[in-house]
Amino acid sequence: MSIKAALFDLDGVIVDTAKYHFLAWQRLANELGFVFTEKDNERLKGVSRMRSLEILLEVGGILGSFSEAEMNEMTERKNRWYVDYISKMDESEILEGSVECLKGFREIGIKIALGSASKNAMLILNNLKIKHYFDAIIDGNKATRAKPHPEVFLLGAKELGVKPEECVVFEDAQAGLDAAKIGGMKTVAIGKPENLVGYDRIFRGLFEVNPKEIAQL
Ligand code: BG6
Ligand code: MG
């Protein structure tokens, strides 16, 4: 067996938080006086909080009009709304097959880490009651460089005590797949083949994943 660890992105792989990010960013756009659509929101998946704001302001045609302090205040405002939404989440929002997949890897002795850009990852894991499945948790507070930089996954491998080539990464965002590849890891894409490139396997969701098969990658 070549794989010793499975590293999971959170947003879009284990839970669909994109809808809450969207509601909060849309509210900010409203306050700034322009429309932000669900299609625009697609560009924010896997992207850091500050970069998300830059994309939002670009959509509104007002990128470059604000100071660093104003940009920070806007990301904080958006995050307060977002945290309000995700604080109400519970186990019913775990995406189909996630728990079975995590259990399946544990049963065959594969270590598990979280590799998420989100600074809110811990709150989400606690609310979903799945924190205990992870041997290491690397989130946006621990990793400072945004995907496609491989830092978040390399830190995960290090904490688990495995080599990058012994890891498989589960990701729904292109930047995340790129990060895993740059880090020298195997990749499983979650999503549609027309939206993603450069992966070893692709599935519609974790419900389709067979841990024993993935362990042979
Ligand atoms: C990623 C999401 O997981 O986390 C992005 O896909 C988000 O949309 C990023 O911007 C940062 O999240 P947070 O919770 O720290 O604002
Ligand atoms: Mg994601």
PDB file of C-alpha atoms and ligand atoms in Angstrom:
ATOM      1  CA  MET A   1       0.000   0.000   0.000  1.00  0.00           C
ATOM      2  CA  SER A   2       1.590   3.279  -1.066  1.00  0.00           C
ATOM      3  CA  ILE A   3      -0.781   5.758   0.592  1.00  0.00           C
ATOM      4  CA  LYS A   4      -0.349   6.387   4.324  1.00  0.00           C
ATOM      5  CA  ALA A   5      -2.425   9.533   4.792  1.00  0.00           C
ATOM      6  CA  ALA A   6      -5.569  11.165   3.413  1.00  0.00           C
ATOM      7  CA  LEU A   7      -5.787  14.971   3.545  1.00  0.00           C
ATOM      8  CA  PHE A   8      -9.182  16.590   3.177  1.00  0.00           C
ATOM      9  CA  ASP A   9     -10.197  20.061   2.159  1.00  0.00           C
ATOM     10  CA  LEU A  10     -13.293  21.094   4.137  1.00  0.00           C
ATOM     11  CA  ASP A  11     -15.436  23.575   2.181  1.00  0.00           C
ATOM     12  CA  GLY A  12     -16.998  21.803  -0.814  1.00  0.00           C
ATOM     13  CA  VAL A  13     -15.669  18.358   0.110  1.00  0.00           C
ATOM     14  CA  ILE A  14     -17.075  17.573   3.572  1.00  0.00           C
ATOM     15  CA  VAL A  15     -19.594  20.389   3.888  1.00  0.00           C
ATOM     16  CA  ASP A  16     -21.215  22.923   1.567  1.00  0.00           C
ATOM     17  CA  THR A  17     -20.286  26.238   3.154  1.00  0.00           C
ATOM     18  CA  ALA A  18     -20.179  28.038  -0.214  1.00  0.00           C
ATOM     19  CA  LYS A  19     -23.850  29.011   0.194  1.00  0.00           C
ATOM     20  CA  TYR A  20     -23.108  30.781   3.504  1.00  0.00           C
ATOM     21  CA  HIS A  21     -20.004  32.494   2.109  1.00  0.00           C
ATOM     22  CA  PHE A  22     -22.248  33.638  -0.746  1.00  0.00           C
ATOM     23  CA  LEU A  23     -24.967  35.060   1.539  1.00  0.00           C
ATOM     24  CA  ALA A  24     -22.383  37.005   3.545  1.00  0.00           C
ATOM     25  CA  TRP A  25     -20.475  38.346   0.507  1.00  0.00           C
ATOM     26  CA  GLN A  26     -23.763  39.220  -1.191  1.00  0.00           C
ATOM     27  CA  ARG A  27     -24.813  41.213   1.873  1.00  0.00           C
ATOM     28  CA  LEU A  28     -21.530  43.136   1.768  1.00  0.00           C
ATOM     29  CA  ALA A  29     -22.002  43.841  -1.965  1.00  0.00           C
ATOM     30  CA  ASN A  30     -25.522  45.089  -1.184  1.00  0.00           C
ATOM     31  CA  GLU A  31     -24.180  47.496   1.418  1.00  0.00           C
ATOM     32  CA  LEU A  32     -21.586  48.695  -1.102  1.00  0.00           C
ATOM     33  CA  GLY A  33     -24.344  49.206  -3.686  1.00  0.00           C
ATOM     34  CA  PHE A  34     -23.837  46.530  -6.326  1.00  0.00           C
ATOM     35  CA  VAL A  35     -25.157  43.080  -7.209  1.00  0.00           C
ATOM     36  CA  PHE A  36     -23.105  39.946  -6.552  1.00  0.00           C
ATOM     37  CA  THR A  37     -24.466  36.792  -8.176  1.00  0.00           C
ATOM     38  CA  GLU A  38     -24.083  33.071  -7.467  1.00  0.00           C
ATOM     39  CA  LYS A  39     -22.073  32.816 -10.677  1.00  0.00           C
ATOM     40  CA  ASP A  40     -19.636  35.452  -9.355  1.00  0.00           C
ATOM     41  CA  ASN A  41     -19.424  33.438  -6.136  1.00  0.00           C
ATOM     42  CA  GLU A  42     -17.942  30.467  -8.056  1.00  0.00           C
ATOM     43  CA  ARG A  43     -14.728  32.493  -8.370  1.00  0.00           C
ATOM     44  CA  LEU A  44     -14.358  32.569  -4.573  1.00  0.00           C
ATOM     45  CA  LYS A  45     -14.178  28.807  -4.014  1.00  0.00           C
ATOM     46  CA  GLY A  46     -10.890  27.774  -2.425  1.00  0.00           C
ATOM     47  CA  VAL A  47      -9.703  31.375  -2.422  1.00  0.00           C
ATOM     48  CA  SER A  48      -8.498  33.200   0.750  1.00  0.00           C
ATOM     49  CA  ARG A  49     -10.726  35.689   2.564  1.00  0.00           C
ATOM     50  CA  MET A  50      -8.804  38.789   1.447  1.00  0.00           C
ATOM     51  CA  ARG A  51      -8.491  37.569  -2.141  1.00  0.00           C
ATOM     52  CA  SER A  52     -12.252  36.900  -2.096  1.00  0.00           C
ATOM     53  CA  LEU A  53     -12.844  40.536  -1.137  1.00  0.00           C
ATOM     54  CA  GLU A  54     -10.593  41.694  -3.979  1.00  0.00           C
ATOM     55  CA  ILE A  55     -12.585  39.605  -6.477  1.00  0.00           C
ATOM     56  CA  LEU A  56     -15.863  40.943  -5.035  1.00  0.00           C
ATOM     57  CA  LEU A  57     -14.691  44.560  -5.354  1.00  0.00           C
ATOM     58  CA  GLU A  58     -13.488  43.821  -8.891  1.00  0.00           C
ATOM     59  CA  VAL A  59     -16.999  42.544  -9.735  1.00  0.00           C
ATOM     60  CA  GLY A  60     -18.392  45.816  -8.334  1.00  0.00           C
ATOM     61  CA  GLY A  61     -15.861  47.827 -10.343  1.00  0.00           C
ATOM     62  CA  ILE A  62     -14.457  49.445  -7.182  1.00  0.00           C
ATOM     63  CA  LEU A  63     -11.239  47.516  -6.614  1.00  0.00           C
ATOM     64  CA  GLY A  64      -8.492  49.970  -5.642  1.00  0.00           C
ATOM     65  CA  SER A  65     -10.837  52.484  -3.987  1.00  0.00           C
ATOM     66  CA  PHE A  66     -10.185  51.385  -0.383  1.00  0.00           C
ATOM     67  CA  SER A  67      -7.349  51.571   2.150  1.00  0.00           C
ATOM     68  CA  GLU A  68      -5.881  48.460   3.792  1.00  0.00           C
ATOM     69  CA  ALA A  69      -7.750  49.328   7.024  1.00  0.00           C
ATOM     70  CA  GLU A  70     -11.051  49.598   5.131  1.00  0.00           C
ATOM     71  CA  MET A  71     -10.397  46.273   3.385  1.00  0.00           C
ATOM     72  CA  ASN A  72      -9.692  44.635   6.758  1.00  0.00           C
ATOM     73  CA  GLU A  73     -12.885  46.095   8.216  1.00  0.00           C
ATOM     74  CA  MET A  74     -14.915  44.732   5.278  1.00  0.00           C
ATOM     75  CA  THR A  75     -13.509  41.196   5.630  1.00  0.00           C
ATOM     76  CA  GLU A  76     -14.257  41.346   9.378  1.00  0.00           C
ATOM     77  CA  ARG A  77     -17.809  42.528   8.725  1.00  0.00           C
ATOM     78  CA  LYS A  78     -18.367  39.727   6.190  1.00  0.00           C
ATOM     79  CA  ASN A  79     -16.871  37.184   8.578  1.00  0.00           C
ATOM     80  CA  ARG A  80     -19.219  38.186  11.433  1.00  0.00           C
ATOM     81  CA  TRP A  81     -22.231  37.445   9.204  1.00  0.00           C
ATOM     82  CA  TYR A  82     -20.639  34.223   7.948  1.00  0.00           C
ATOM     83  CA  VAL A  83     -19.924  33.035  11.505  1.00  0.00           C
ATOM     84  CA  ASP A  84     -23.555  33.784  12.406  1.00  0.00           C
ATOM     85  CA  TYR A  85     -24.697  31.439   9.626  1.00  0.00           C
ATOM     86  CA  ILE A  86     -22.251  28.609  10.315  1.00  0.00           C
ATOM     87  CA  SER A  87     -22.872  28.745  14.071  1.00  0.00           C
ATOM     88  CA  LYS A  88     -26.305  27.307  13.339  1.00  0.00           C
ATOM     89  CA  MET A  89     -24.930  24.355  11.337  1.00  0.00           C
ATOM     90  CA  ASP A  90     -25.228  20.802  12.627  1.00  0.00           C
ATOM     91  CA  GLU A  91     -24.507  17.203  11.511  1.00  0.00           C
ATOM     92  CA  SER A  92     -27.358  17.314   9.001  1.00  0.00           C
ATOM     93  CA  GLU A  93     -25.156  19.508   6.777  1.00  0.00           C
ATOM     94  CA  ILE A  94     -22.330  16.976   6.425  1.00  0.00           C
ATOM     95  CA  LEU A  95     -22.139  16.018   2.734  1.00  0.00           C
ATOM     96  CA  GLU A  96     -23.270  12.489   1.851  1.00  0.00           C
ATOM     97  CA  GLY A  97     -20.701   9.750   2.456  1.00  0.00           C
ATOM     98  CA  SER A  98     -18.201  11.940   4.331  1.00  0.00           C
ATOM     99  CA  VAL A  99     -18.335  10.156   7.677  1.00  0.00           C
ATOM    100  CA  GLU A 100     -18.292   6.708   6.008  1.00  0.00           C
ATOM    101  CA  CYS A 101     -15.245   7.787   3.977  1.00  0.00           C
ATOM    102  CA  LEU A 102     -13.349   9.092   7.036  1.00  0.00           C
ATOM    103  CA  LYS A 103     -14.210   5.903   8.974  1.00  0.00           C
ATOM    104  CA  GLY A 104     -13.197   3.753   5.993  1.00  0.00           C
ATOM    105  CA  PHE A 105      -9.715   5.279   5.890  1.00  0.00           C
ATOM    106  CA  ARG A 106      -9.261   4.926   9.651  1.00  0.00           C
ATOM    107  CA  GLU A 107     -10.292   1.256   9.496  1.00  0.00           C
ATOM    108  CA  ILE A 108      -7.473   0.460   7.068  1.00  0.00           C
ATOM    109  CA  GLY A 109      -4.895   2.359   9.119  1.00  0.00           C
ATOM    110  CA  ILE A 110      -4.661   5.501   7.006  1.00  0.00           C
ATOM    111  CA  LYS A 111      -4.077   8.720   8.918  1.00  0.00           C
ATOM    112  CA  ILE A 112      -6.356  11.670   8.316  1.00  0.00           C
ATOM    113  CA  ALA A 113      -5.687  15.412   8.216  1.00  0.00           C
ATOM    114  CA  LEU A 114      -7.700  18.495   7.407  1.00  0.00           C
ATOM    115  CA  GLY A 115      -6.127  20.962   4.972  1.00  0.00           C
ATOM    116  CA  SER A 116      -8.382  24.005   4.796  1.00  0.00           C
ATOM    117  CA  ALA A 117      -7.796  27.672   4.006  1.00  0.00           C
ATOM    118  CA  SER A 118     -10.596  28.624   6.385  1.00  0.00           C
ATOM    119  CA  LYS A 119      -9.929  30.303   9.717  1.00  0.00           C
ATOM    120  CA  ASN A 120     -13.357  29.025  10.773  1.00  0.00           C
ATOM    121  CA  ALA A 121     -12.579  25.335  10.179  1.00  0.00           C
ATOM    122  CA  MET A 122     -12.460  24.415  13.867  1.00  0.00           C
ATOM    123  CA  LEU A 123     -15.892  25.927  14.534  1.00  0.00           C
ATOM    124  CA  ILE A 124     -17.335  23.957  11.609  1.00  0.00           C
ATOM    125  CA  LEU A 125     -15.711  20.648  12.661  1.00  0.00           C
ATOM    126  CA  ASN A 126     -17.041  21.137  16.200  1.00  0.00           C
ATOM    127  CA  ASN A 127     -20.569  21.907  15.011  1.00  0.00           C
ATOM    128  CA  LEU A 128     -20.562  18.912  12.664  1.00  0.00           C
ATOM    129  CA  LYS A 129     -19.125  16.753  15.492  1.00  0.00           C
ATOM    130  CA  ILE A 130     -16.443  15.223  13.259  1.00  0.00           C
ATOM    131  CA  LYS A 131     -13.270  16.708  14.784  1.00  0.00           C
ATOM    132  CA  HIS A 132     -12.277  13.385  16.372  1.00  0.00           C
ATOM    133  CA  TYR A 133     -11.744  11.777  12.945  1.00  0.00           C
ATOM    134  CA  PHE A 134      -8.721  14.010  12.262  1.00  0.00           C
ATOM    135  CA  ASP A 135      -5.196  13.185  13.444  1.00  0.00           C
ATOM    136  CA  ALA A 136      -4.024  16.648  12.367  1.00  0.00           C
ATOM    137  CA  ILE A 137      -5.922  19.844  11.620  1.00  0.00           C
ATOM    138  CA  ILE A 138      -4.287  22.494   9.452  1.00  0.00           C
ATOM    139  CA  ASP A 139      -6.495  25.522   8.854  1.00  0.00           C
ATOM    140  CA  GLY A 140      -6.157  29.145   7.785  1.00  0.00           C
ATOM    141  CA  ASN A 141      -4.767  30.081  11.194  1.00  0.00           C
ATOM    142  CA  LYS A 142      -1.858  27.642  10.883  1.00  0.00           C
ATOM    143  CA  ALA A 143      -1.105  27.996   7.153  1.00  0.00           C
ATOM    144  CA  THR A 144      -0.436  31.523   5.976  1.00  0.00           C
ATOM    145  CA  ARG A 145       0.125  30.977   2.254  1.00  0.00           C
ATOM    146  CA  ALA A 146      -2.992  30.501   0.140  1.00  0.00           C
ATOM    147  CA  LYS A 147      -3.518  27.512  -2.186  1.00  0.00           C
ATOM    148  CA  PRO A 148      -2.097  26.810  -4.809  1.00  0.00           C
ATOM    149  CA  HIS A 149       0.870  27.178  -2.460  1.00  0.00           C
ATOM    150  CA  PRO A 150       1.239  23.651  -1.003  1.00  0.00           C
ATOM    151  CA  GLU A 151       1.932  24.856   2.572  1.00  0.00           C
ATOM    152  CA  VAL A 152      -1.392  23.704   4.057  1.00  0.00           C
ATOM    153  CA  PHE A 153      -0.898  20.119   2.825  1.00  0.00           C
ATOM    154  CA  LEU A 154       2.850  19.959   3.524  1.00  0.00           C
ATOM    155  CA  LEU A 155       2.174  21.016   7.135  1.00  0.00           C
ATOM    156  CA  GLY A 156      -0.479  18.278   7.314  1.00  0.00           C
ATOM    157  CA  ALA A 157       1.981  15.624   6.083  1.00  0.00           C
ATOM    158  CA  LYS A 158       4.590  16.870   8.535  1.00  0.00           C
ATOM    159  CA  GLU A 159       2.204  16.733  11.500  1.00  0.00           C
ATOM    160  CA  LEU A 160       1.196  13.207  10.533  1.00  0.00           C
ATOM    161  CA  GLY A 161       4.828  12.160  10.102  1.00  0.00           C
ATOM    162  CA  VAL A 162       4.431  10.981   6.488  1.00  0.00           C
ATOM    163  CA  LYS A 163       6.119  11.914   3.213  1.00  0.00           C
ATOM    164  CA  PRO A 164       4.201  14.018   0.651  1.00  0.00           C
ATOM    165  CA  GLU A 165       4.280  11.153  -1.877  1.00  0.00           C
ATOM    166  CA  GLU A 166       2.484   8.962   0.689  1.00  0.00           C
ATOM    167  CA  CYS A 167      -0.460  11.402   0.836  1.00  0.00           C
ATOM    168  CA  VAL A 168      -3.670  11.695  -1.132  1.00  0.00           C
ATOM    169  CA  VAL A 169      -5.533  15.008  -1.145  1.00  0.00           C
ATOM    170  CA  PHE A 170      -9.303  15.405  -1.606  1.00  0.00           C
ATOM    171  CA  GLU A 171     -10.167  18.781  -3.154  1.00  0.00           C
ATOM    172  CA  ASP A 172     -13.039  20.507  -4.943  1.00  0.00           C
ATOM    173  CA  ALA A 173     -11.121  23.639  -6.009  1.00  0.00           C
ATOM    174  CA  GLN A 174      -8.580  23.878  -8.826  1.00  0.00           C
ATOM    175  CA  ALA A 175      -6.217  25.904  -6.592  1.00  0.00           C
ATOM    176  CA  GLY A 176      -6.321  23.060  -4.055  1.00  0.00           C
ATOM    177  CA  LEU A 177      -5.618  20.362  -6.645  1.00  0.00           C
ATOM    178  CA  ASP A 178      -2.709  22.440  -7.920  1.00  0.00           C
ATOM    179  CA  ALA A 179      -1.401  22.876  -4.348  1.00  0.00           C
ATOM    180  CA  ALA A 180      -1.448  19.105  -3.782  1.00  0.00           C
ATOM    181  CA  LYS A 181       0.322  18.385  -7.086  1.00  0.00           C
ATOM    182  CA  ILE A 182       2.971  21.050  -6.414  1.00  0.00           C
ATOM    183  CA  GLY A 183       3.452  19.430  -2.986  1.00  0.00           C
ATOM    184  CA  GLY A 184       4.085  16.058  -4.662  1.00  0.00           C
ATOM    185  CA  MET A 185       0.872  14.378  -3.489  1.00  0.00           C
ATOM    186  CA  LYS A 186      -1.763  12.220  -5.184  1.00  0.00           C
ATOM    187  CA  THR A 187      -5.052  13.974  -5.890  1.00  0.00           C
ATOM    188  CA  VAL A 188      -8.717  13.090  -5.806  1.00  0.00           C
ATOM    189  CA  ALA A 189     -10.962  15.760  -7.311  1.00  0.00           C
ATOM    190  CA  ILE A 190     -14.494  16.235  -6.020  1.00  0.00           C
ATOM    191  CA  GLY A 191     -16.679  17.769  -8.707  1.00  0.00           C
ATOM    192  CA  LYS A 192     -17.278  17.692 -12.441  1.00  0.00           C
ATOM    193  CA  PRO A 193     -14.605  16.800 -15.046  1.00  0.00           C
ATOM    194  CA  GLU A 194     -15.516  19.891 -17.108  1.00  0.00           C
ATOM    195  CA  ASN A 195     -14.523  22.207 -14.231  1.00  0.00           C
ATOM    196  CA  LEU A 196     -11.288  20.606 -13.000  1.00  0.00           C
ATOM    197  CA  VAL A 197      -7.973  19.359 -14.421  1.00  0.00           C
ATOM    198  CA  GLY A 198      -4.857  17.535 -13.233  1.00  0.00           C
ATOM    199  CA  TYR A 199      -6.129  14.883 -10.824  1.00  0.00           C
ATOM    200  CA  ASP A 200      -5.531  11.151 -10.343  1.00  0.00           C
ATOM    201  CA  ARG A 201      -9.220  10.351  -9.745  1.00  0.00           C
ATOM    202  CA  ILE A 202     -12.454  12.309  -9.857  1.00  0.00           C
ATOM    203  CA  PHE A 203     -15.755  11.651  -8.055  1.00  0.00           C
ATOM    204  CA  ARG A 204     -19.000  13.565  -7.648  1.00  0.00           C
ATOM    205  CA  GLY A 205     -18.687  13.340  -3.871  1.00  0.00           C
ATOM    206  CA  LEU A 206     -17.107  11.354  -1.042  1.00  0.00           C
ATOM    207  CA  PHE A 207     -20.068   8.950  -1.242  1.00  0.00           C
ATOM    208  CA  GLU A 208     -18.427   7.476  -4.364  1.00  0.00           C
ATOM    209  CA  VAL A 209     -14.995   6.983  -2.800  1.00  0.00           C
ATOM    210  CA  ASN A 210     -13.728   3.515  -1.906  1.00  0.00           C
ATOM    211  CA  PRO A 211     -10.903   4.035   0.640  1.00  0.00           C
ATOM    212  CA  LYS A 212      -9.333   0.638  -0.130  1.00  0.00           C
ATOM    213  CA  GLU A 213      -9.032   1.519  -3.813  1.00  0.00           C
ATOM    214  CA  ILE A 214      -7.642   4.997  -3.099  1.00  0.00           C
ATOM    215  CA  ALA A 215      -5.040   3.512  -0.746  1.00  0.00           C
ATOM    216  CA  GLN A 216      -3.511   1.769  -3.800  1.00  0.00           C
ATOM    217  CA  LEU A 217      -2.946   4.971  -5.776  1.00  0.00           C
TER     218      LEU A 217
HETATM  219  C1  BG6 B   1     -11.971  28.139   1.738  1.00  0.00           C
HETATM  220  C2  BG6 B   1     -13.212  28.511   0.969  1.00  0.00           C
HETATM  221  O1  BG6 B   1     -12.069  26.851   2.229  1.00  0.00           O
HETATM  222  O2  BG6 B   1     -11.785  29.039   2.832  1.00  0.00           O
HETATM  223  C3  BG6 B   1     -13.141  29.962   0.511  1.00  0.00           C
HETATM  224  O3  BG6 B   1     -13.358  27.657  -0.156  1.00  0.00           O
HETATM  225  C4  BG6 B   1     -12.890  30.857   1.733  1.00  0.00           C
HETATM  226  O4  BG6 B   1     -14.318  30.320  -0.149  1.00  0.00           O
HETATM  227  C5  BG6 B   1     -11.640  30.403   2.471  1.00  0.00           C
HETATM  228  O5  BG6 B   1     -12.741  32.211   1.321  1.00  0.00           O
HETATM  229  C6  BG6 B   1     -11.363  31.223   3.730  1.00  0.00           C
HETATM  230  O6  BG6 B   1     -12.380  30.966   4.665  1.00  0.00           O
HETATM  231  P1  BG6 B   1     -12.675  31.806   5.964  1.00  0.00           P
HETATM  232  O7  BG6 B   1     -13.702  30.983   6.707  1.00  0.00           O
HETATM  233  O8  BG6 B   1     -11.389  31.900   6.758  1.00  0.00           O
HETATM  234  O9  BG6 B   1     -13.160  33.137   5.554  1.00  0.00           O
HETATM  235 MG    MG B   2     -12.920  23.584  -1.094  1.00  0.00          MG
END
